[in-house]
PDB file of C-alpha atoms in Angstrom:
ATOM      1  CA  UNK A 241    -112.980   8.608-139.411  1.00  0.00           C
ATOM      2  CA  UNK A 242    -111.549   9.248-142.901  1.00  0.00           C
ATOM      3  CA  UNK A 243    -112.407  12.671-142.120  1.00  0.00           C
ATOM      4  CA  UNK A 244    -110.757  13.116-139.049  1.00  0.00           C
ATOM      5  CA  UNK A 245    -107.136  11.973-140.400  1.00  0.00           C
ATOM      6  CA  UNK A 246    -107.249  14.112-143.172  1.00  0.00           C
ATOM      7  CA  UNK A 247    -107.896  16.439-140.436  1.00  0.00           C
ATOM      8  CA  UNK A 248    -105.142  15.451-138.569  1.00  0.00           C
ATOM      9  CA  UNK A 249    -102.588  16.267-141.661  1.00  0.00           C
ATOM     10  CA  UNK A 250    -104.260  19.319-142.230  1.00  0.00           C
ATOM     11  CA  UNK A 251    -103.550  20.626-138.893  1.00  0.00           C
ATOM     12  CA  UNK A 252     -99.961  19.258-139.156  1.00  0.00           C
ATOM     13  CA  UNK A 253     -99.765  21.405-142.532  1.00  0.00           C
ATOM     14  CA  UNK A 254    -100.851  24.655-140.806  1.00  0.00           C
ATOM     15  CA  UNK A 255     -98.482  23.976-137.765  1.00  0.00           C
ATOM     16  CA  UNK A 256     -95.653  23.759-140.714  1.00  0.00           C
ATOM     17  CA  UNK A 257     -96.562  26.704-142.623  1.00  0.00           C
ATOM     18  CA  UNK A 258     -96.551  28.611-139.181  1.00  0.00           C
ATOM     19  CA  UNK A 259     -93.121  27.369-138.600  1.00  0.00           C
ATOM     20  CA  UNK A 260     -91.818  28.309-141.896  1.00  0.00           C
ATOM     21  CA  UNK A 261     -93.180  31.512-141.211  1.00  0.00           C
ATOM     22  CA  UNK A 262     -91.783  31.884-137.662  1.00  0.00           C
ATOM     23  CA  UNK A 263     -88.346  30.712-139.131  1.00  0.00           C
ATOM     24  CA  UNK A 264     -88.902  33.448-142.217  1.00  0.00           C
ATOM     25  CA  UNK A 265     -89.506  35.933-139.205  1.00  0.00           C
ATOM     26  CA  UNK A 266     -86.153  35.098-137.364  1.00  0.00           C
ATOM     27  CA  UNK A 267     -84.156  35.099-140.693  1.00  0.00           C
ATOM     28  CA  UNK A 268     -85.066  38.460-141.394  1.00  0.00           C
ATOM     29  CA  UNK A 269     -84.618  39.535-138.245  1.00  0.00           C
ATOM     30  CA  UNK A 270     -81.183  38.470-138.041  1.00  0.00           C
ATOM     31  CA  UNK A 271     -80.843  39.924-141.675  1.00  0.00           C
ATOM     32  CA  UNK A 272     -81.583  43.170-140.522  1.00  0.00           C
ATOM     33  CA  UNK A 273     -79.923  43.295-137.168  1.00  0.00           C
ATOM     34  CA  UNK A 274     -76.884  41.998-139.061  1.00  0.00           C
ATOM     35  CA  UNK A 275     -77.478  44.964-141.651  1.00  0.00           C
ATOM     36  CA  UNK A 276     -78.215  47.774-138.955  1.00  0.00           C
ATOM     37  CA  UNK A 277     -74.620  46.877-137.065  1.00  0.00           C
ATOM     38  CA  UNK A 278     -72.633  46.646-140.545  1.00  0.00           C
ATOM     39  CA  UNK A 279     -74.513  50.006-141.148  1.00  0.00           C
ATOM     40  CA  UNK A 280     -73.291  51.512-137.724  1.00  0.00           C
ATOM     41  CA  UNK A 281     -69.848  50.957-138.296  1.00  0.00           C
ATOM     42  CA  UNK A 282     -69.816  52.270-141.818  1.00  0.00           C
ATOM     43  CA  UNK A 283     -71.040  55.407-139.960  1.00  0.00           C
ATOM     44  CA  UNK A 284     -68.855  55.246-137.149  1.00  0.00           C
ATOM     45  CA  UNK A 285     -65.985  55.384-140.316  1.00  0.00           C
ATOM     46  CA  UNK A 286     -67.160  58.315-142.370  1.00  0.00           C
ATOM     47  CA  UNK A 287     -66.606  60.307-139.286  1.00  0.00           C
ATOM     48  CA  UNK A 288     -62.823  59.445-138.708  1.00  0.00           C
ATOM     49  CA  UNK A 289     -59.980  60.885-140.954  1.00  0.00           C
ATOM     50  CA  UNK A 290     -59.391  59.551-144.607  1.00  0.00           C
ATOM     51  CA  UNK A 291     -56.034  58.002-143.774  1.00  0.00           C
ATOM     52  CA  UNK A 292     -57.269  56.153-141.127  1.00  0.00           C
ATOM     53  CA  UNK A 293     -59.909  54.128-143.606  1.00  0.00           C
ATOM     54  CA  UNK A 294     -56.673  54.383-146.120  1.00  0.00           C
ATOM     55  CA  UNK A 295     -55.390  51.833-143.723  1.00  0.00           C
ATOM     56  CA  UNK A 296     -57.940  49.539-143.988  1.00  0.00           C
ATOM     57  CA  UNK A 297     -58.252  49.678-147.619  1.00  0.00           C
ATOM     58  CA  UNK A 298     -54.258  48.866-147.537  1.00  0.00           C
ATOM     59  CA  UNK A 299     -54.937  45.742-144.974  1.00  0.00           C
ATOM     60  CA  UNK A 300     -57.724  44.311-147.334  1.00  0.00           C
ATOM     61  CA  UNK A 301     -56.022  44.784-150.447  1.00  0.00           C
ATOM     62  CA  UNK A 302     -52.132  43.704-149.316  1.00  0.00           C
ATOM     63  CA  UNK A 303     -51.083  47.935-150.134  1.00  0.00           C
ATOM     64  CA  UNK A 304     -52.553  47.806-153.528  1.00  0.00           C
ATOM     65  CA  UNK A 305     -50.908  44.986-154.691  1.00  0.00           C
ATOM     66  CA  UNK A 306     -54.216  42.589-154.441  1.00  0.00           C
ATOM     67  CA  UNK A 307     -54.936  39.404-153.253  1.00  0.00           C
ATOM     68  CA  UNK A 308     -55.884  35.978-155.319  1.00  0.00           C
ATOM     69  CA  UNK A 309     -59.323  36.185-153.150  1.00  0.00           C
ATOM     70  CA  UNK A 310     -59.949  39.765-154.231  1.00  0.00           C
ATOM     71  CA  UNK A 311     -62.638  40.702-156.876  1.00  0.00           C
ATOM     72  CA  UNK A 312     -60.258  42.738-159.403  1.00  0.00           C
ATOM     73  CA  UNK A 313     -63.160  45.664-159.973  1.00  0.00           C
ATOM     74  CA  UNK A 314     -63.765  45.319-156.105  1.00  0.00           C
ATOM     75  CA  UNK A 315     -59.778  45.961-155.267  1.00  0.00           C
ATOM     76  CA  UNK A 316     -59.814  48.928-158.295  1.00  0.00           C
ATOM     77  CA  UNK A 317     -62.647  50.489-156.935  1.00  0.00           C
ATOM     78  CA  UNK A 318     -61.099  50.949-153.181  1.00  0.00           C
ATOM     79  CA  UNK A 319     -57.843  51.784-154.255  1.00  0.00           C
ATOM     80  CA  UNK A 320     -59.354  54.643-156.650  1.00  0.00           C
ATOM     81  CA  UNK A 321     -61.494  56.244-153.729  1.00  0.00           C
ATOM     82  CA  UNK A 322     -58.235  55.770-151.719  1.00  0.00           C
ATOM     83  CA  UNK A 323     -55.990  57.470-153.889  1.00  0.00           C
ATOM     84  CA  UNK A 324     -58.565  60.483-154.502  1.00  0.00           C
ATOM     85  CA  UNK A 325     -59.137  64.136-153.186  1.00  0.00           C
ATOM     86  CA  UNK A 326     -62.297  63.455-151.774  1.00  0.00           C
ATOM     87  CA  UNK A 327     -63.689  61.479-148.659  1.00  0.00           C
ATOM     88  CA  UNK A 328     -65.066  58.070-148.820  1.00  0.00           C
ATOM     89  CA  UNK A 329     -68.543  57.927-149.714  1.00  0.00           C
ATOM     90  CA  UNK A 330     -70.685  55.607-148.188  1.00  0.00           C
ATOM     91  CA  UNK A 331     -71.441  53.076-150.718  1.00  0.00           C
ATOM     92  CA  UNK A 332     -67.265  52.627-150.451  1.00  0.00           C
ATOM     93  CA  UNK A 333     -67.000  51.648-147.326  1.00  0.00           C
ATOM     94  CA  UNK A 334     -70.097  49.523-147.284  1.00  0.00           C
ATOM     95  CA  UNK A 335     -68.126  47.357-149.936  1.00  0.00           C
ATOM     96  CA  UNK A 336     -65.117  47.544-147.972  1.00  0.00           C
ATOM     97  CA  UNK A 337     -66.797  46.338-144.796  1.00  0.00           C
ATOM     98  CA  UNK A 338     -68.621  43.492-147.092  1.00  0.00           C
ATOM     99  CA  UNK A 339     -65.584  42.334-148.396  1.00  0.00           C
ATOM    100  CA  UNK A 340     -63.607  41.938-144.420  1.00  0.00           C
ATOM    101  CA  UNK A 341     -66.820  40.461-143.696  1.00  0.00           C
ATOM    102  CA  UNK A 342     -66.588  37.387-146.539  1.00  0.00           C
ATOM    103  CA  UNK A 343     -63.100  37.392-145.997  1.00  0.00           C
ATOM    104  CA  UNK A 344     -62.549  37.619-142.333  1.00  0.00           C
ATOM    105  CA  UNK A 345     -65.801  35.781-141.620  1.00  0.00           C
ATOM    106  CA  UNK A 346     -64.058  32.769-143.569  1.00  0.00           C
ATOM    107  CA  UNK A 347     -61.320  34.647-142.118  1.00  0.00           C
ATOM    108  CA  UNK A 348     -58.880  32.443-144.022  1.00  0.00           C
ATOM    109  CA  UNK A 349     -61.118  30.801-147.349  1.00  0.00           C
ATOM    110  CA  UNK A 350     -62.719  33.923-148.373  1.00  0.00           C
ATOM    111  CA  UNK A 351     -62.380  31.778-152.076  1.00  0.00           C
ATOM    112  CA  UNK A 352     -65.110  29.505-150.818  1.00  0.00           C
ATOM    113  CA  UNK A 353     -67.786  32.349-150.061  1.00  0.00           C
ATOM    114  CA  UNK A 354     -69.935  34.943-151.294  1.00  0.00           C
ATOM    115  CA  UNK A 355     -71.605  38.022-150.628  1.00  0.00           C
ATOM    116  CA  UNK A 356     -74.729  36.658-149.628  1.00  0.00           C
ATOM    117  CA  UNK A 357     -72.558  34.689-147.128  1.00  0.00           C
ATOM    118  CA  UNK A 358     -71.218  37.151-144.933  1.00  0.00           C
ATOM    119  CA  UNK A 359     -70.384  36.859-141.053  1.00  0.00           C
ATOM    120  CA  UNK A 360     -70.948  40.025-138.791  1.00  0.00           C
ATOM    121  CA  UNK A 361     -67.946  41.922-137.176  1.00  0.00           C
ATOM    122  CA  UNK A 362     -69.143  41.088-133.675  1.00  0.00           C
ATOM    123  CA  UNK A 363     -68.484  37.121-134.855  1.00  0.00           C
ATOM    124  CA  UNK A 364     -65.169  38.182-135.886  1.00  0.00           C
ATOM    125  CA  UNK A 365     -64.328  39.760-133.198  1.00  0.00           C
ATOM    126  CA  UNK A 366     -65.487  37.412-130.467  1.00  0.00           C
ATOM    127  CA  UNK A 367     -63.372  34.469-132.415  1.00  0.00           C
ATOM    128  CA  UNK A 368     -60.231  36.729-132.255  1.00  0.00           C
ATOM    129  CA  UNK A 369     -60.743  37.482-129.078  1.00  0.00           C
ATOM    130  CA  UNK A 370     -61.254  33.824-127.824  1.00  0.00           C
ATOM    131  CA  UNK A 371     -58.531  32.938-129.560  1.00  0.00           C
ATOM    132  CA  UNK A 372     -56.036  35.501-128.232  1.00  0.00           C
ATOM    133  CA  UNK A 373     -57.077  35.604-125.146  1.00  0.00           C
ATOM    134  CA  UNK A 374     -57.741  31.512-124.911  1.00  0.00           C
ATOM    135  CA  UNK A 375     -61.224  31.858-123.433  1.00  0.00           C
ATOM    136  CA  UNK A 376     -64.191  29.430-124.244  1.00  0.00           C
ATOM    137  CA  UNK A 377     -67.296  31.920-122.666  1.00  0.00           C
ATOM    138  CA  UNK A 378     -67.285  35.639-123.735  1.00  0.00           C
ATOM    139  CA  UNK A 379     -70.869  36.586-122.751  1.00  0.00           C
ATOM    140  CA  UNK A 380     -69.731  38.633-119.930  1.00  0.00           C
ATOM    141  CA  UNK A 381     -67.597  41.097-122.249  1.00  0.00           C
ATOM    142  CA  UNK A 382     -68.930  43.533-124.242  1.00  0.00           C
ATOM    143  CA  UNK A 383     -67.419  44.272-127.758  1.00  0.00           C
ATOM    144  CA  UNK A 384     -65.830  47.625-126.737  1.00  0.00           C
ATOM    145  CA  UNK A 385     -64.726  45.571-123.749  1.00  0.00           C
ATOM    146  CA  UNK A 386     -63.552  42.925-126.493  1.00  0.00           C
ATOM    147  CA  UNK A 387     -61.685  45.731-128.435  1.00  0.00           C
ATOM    148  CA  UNK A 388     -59.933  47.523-125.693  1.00  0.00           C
ATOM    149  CA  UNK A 389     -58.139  44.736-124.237  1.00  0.00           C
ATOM    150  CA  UNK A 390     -57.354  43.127-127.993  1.00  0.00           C
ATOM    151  CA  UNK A 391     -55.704  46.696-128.460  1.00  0.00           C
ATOM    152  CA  UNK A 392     -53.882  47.256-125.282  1.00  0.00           C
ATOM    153  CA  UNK A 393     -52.599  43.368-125.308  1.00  0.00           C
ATOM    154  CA  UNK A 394     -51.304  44.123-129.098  1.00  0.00           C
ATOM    155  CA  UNK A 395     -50.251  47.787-128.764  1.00  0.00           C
ATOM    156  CA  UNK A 396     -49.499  47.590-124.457  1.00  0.00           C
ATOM    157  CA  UNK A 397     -49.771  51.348-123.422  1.00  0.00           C
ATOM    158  CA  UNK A 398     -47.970  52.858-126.275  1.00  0.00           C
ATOM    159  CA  UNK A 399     -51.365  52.203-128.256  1.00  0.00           C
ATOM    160  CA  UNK A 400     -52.377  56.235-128.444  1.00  0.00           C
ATOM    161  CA  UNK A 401     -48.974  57.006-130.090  1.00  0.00           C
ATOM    162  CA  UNK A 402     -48.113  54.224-131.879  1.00  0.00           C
ATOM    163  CA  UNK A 403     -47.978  54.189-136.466  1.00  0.00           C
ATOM    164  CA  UNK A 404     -50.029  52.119-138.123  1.00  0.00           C
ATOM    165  CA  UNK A 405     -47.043  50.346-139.454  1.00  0.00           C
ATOM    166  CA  UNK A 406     -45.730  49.093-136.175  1.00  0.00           C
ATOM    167  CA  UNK A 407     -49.729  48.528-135.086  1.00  0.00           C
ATOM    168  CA  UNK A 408     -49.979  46.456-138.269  1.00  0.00           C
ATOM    169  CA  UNK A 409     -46.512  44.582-137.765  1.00  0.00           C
ATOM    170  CA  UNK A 410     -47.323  43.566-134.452  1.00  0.00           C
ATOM    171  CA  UNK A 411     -50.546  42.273-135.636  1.00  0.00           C
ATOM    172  CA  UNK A 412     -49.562  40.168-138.112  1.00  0.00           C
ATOM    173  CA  UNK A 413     -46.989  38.959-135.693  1.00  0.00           C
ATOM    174  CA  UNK A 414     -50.109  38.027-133.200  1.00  0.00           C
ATOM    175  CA  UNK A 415     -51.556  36.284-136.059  1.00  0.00           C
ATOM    176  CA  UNK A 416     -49.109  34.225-137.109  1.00  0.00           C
ATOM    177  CA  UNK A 417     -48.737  32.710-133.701  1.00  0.00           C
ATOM    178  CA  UNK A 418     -52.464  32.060-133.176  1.00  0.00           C
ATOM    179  CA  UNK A 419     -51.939  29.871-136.057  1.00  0.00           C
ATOM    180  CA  UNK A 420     -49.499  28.354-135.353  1.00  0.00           C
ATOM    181  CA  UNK A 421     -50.822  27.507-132.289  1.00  0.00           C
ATOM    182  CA  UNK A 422     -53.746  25.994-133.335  1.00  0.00           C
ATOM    183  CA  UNK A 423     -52.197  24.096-136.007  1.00  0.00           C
ATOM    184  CA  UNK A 424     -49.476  23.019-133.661  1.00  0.00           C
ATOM    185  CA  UNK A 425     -52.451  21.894-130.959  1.00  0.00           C
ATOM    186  CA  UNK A 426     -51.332  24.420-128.666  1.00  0.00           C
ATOM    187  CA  UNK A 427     -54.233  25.956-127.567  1.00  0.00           C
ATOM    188  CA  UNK A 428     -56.023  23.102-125.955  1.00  0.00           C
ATOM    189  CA  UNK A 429     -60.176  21.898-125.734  1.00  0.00           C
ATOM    190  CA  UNK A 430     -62.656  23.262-128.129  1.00  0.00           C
ATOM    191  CA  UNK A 431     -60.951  26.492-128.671  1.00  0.00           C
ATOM    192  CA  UNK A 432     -58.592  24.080-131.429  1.00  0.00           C
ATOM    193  CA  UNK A 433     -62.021  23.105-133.106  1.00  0.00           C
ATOM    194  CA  UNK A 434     -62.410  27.182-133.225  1.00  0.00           C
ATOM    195  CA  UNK A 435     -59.304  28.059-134.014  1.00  0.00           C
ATOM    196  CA  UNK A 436     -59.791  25.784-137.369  1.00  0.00           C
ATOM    197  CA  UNK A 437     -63.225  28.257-137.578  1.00  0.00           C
ATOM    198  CA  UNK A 438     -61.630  31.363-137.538  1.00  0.00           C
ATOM    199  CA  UNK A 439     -58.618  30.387-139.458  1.00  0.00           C
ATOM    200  CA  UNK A 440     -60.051  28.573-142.649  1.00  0.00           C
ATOM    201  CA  UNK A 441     -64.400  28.021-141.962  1.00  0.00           C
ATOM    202  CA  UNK A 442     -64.381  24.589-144.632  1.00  0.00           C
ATOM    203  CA  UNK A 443     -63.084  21.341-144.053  1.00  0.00           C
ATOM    204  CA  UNK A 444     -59.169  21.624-143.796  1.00  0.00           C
ATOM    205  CA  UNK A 445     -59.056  17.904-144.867  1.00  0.00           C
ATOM    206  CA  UNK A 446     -60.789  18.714-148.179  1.00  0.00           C
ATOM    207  CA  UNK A 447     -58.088  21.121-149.281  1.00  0.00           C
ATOM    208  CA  UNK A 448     -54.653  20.769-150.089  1.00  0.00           C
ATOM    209  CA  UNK A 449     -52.030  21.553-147.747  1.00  0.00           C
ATOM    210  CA  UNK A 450     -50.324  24.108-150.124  1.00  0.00           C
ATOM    211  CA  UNK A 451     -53.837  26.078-150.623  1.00  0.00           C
ATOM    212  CA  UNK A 452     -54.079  26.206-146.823  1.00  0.00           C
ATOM    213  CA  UNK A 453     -50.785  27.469-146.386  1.00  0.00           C
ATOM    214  CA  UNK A 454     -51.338  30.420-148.877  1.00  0.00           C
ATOM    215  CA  UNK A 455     -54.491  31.166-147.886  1.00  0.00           C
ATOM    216  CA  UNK A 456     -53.529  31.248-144.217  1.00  0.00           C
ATOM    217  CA  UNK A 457     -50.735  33.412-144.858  1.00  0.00           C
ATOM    218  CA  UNK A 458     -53.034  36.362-145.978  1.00  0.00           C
ATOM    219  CA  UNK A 459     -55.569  35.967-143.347  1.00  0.00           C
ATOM    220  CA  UNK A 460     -52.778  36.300-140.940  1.00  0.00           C
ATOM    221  CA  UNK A 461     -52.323  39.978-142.299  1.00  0.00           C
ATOM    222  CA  UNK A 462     -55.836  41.058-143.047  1.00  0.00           C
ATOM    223  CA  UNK A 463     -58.430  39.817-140.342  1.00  0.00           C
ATOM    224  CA  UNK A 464     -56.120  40.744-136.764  1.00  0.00           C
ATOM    225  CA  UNK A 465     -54.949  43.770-138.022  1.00  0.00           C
ATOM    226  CA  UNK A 466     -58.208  44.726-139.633  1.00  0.00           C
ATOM    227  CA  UNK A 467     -60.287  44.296-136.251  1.00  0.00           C
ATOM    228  CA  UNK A 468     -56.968  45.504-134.048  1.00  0.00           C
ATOM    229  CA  UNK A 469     -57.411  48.738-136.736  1.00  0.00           C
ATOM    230  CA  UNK A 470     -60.541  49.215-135.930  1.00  0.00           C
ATOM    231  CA  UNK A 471     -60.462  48.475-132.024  1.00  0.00           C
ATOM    232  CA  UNK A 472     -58.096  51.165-132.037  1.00  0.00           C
ATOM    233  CA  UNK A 473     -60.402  53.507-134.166  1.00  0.00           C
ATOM    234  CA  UNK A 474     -63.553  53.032-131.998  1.00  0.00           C
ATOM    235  CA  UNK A 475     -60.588  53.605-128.102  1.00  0.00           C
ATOM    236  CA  UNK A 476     -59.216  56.708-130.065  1.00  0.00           C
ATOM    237  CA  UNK A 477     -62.197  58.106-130.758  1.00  0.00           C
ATOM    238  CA  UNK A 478     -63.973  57.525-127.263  1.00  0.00           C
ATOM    239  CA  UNK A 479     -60.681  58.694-125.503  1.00  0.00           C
ATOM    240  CA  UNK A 480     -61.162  62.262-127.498  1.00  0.00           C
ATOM    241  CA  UNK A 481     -65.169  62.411-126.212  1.00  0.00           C
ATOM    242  CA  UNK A 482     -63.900  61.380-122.857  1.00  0.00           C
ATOM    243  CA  UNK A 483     -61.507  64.221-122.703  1.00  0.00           C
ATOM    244  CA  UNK A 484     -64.153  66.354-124.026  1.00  0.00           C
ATOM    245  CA  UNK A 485     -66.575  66.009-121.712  1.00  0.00           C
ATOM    246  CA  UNK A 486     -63.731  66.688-118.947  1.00  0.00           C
TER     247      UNK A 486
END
């Protein structure tokens, strides 16, 4: 009998070292999903002109002025392979993309995160899009579905022709009145509870109003116009293999 419960918690120990390993499997699996899509995009970047990554690196680092929740050799190191002869290497825009991601992941307490924390783009995108577009259920868009309609709603049909200036304007703009929105208790239901998410991921209570303030102010002009930027990347370049192929 003694046996047969010491049995008993054996088996129990090899049905929990088979769920550690199952839940070690689905980590990494995520890990390296996550890593193949961040991967993706960096090569979807090398292939478009310099300037057009020069924007990005502007949006991330407030136009080289730099940000209280930007690494100081992080923000050097951009603006140096932005300011250069050459093209972006890849390692550059890895950390570029890894920095949007802590940042715009937190989107608005990028101080309270770290680079083993990061969220993917597709997260980013789907809570911008939710909130812009005040939908609860996105499953039935894809994200170049996502992206187009973010871009034509920011940009209307001028989007082809239209400087990044006014594109990043008119972000911000669109930013600034999401947030207000959700801190106003506009935007009804759960989409409040993920407006909080995508604006500031902590506990708003915890922190002082002033911090919130300031740090909502930059997110306002670096996660929309850093996914409307590249929305309107990804449409311009399947608009030239569209009239390619025609």
């Amino acid at each position: 009998r003694v046996s047969g419960v010491v049995g008993v918690g054996g088996g129990g120990g090899g049905w929990g070292w088979k769920s550690r390993k199952l839940i070690k499997y689905r980590f990494l699996t995520k890990f390296w999903r996550f890593k193949m899509a961040r991967q993706k995009l960096v090569d979807f970047l090398l292939t478009v002109d310099k300037h057009h990554v020069n924007d990005l690196v502007d949006i991330l680092t407030d136009f080289s002025k730099g940000r209280g929740t930007l690494n100081a050799t992080v923000k050097n190191v951009l603006i140096s392979a932005k300011e250069s002869n050459r093209s972006f290497t890849k390692k550059e825009i890895n950390l570029l993309l890894i920095e949007f991601q802590k940042y715009g992941g937190n989107t608005f307490a990028n101080v309270f995160r770290n680079k083993n924390n990061l969220v993917s783009y597709h997260e980013i995108l789907d809570d911008v899009f939710k909130l812009l577009f005040s939908v609860g259920d996105t499953s039935q868009f894809t994200d170049e579905e996502k992206e187009r309609k973010i871009v034509q709603t920011l940009f209307s049909n001028k989007w082809e022709s239209m400087p990044f200036p006014e594109r990043y304007e008119k972000s911000v703009a669109m930013g600034k009145i999401i947030f207000k929105n959700v801190t106003d208790g506009v935007i009804g239901g759960g989409l409040i509870n993920l407006g909080l998410k995508l604006f500031m991921r902590t506990n708003l209570i915890t922190i002082p109003a002033s911090l919130v303030t300031s740090i909502a102010g930059e997110a306002t002009r670096i996660t929309m116009p850093f996914v409307a930027q590249i929305a309107w990347l990804r449409m311009m370049k399947q608009n030239q293999q569209n009239k390619h192929e025609t």
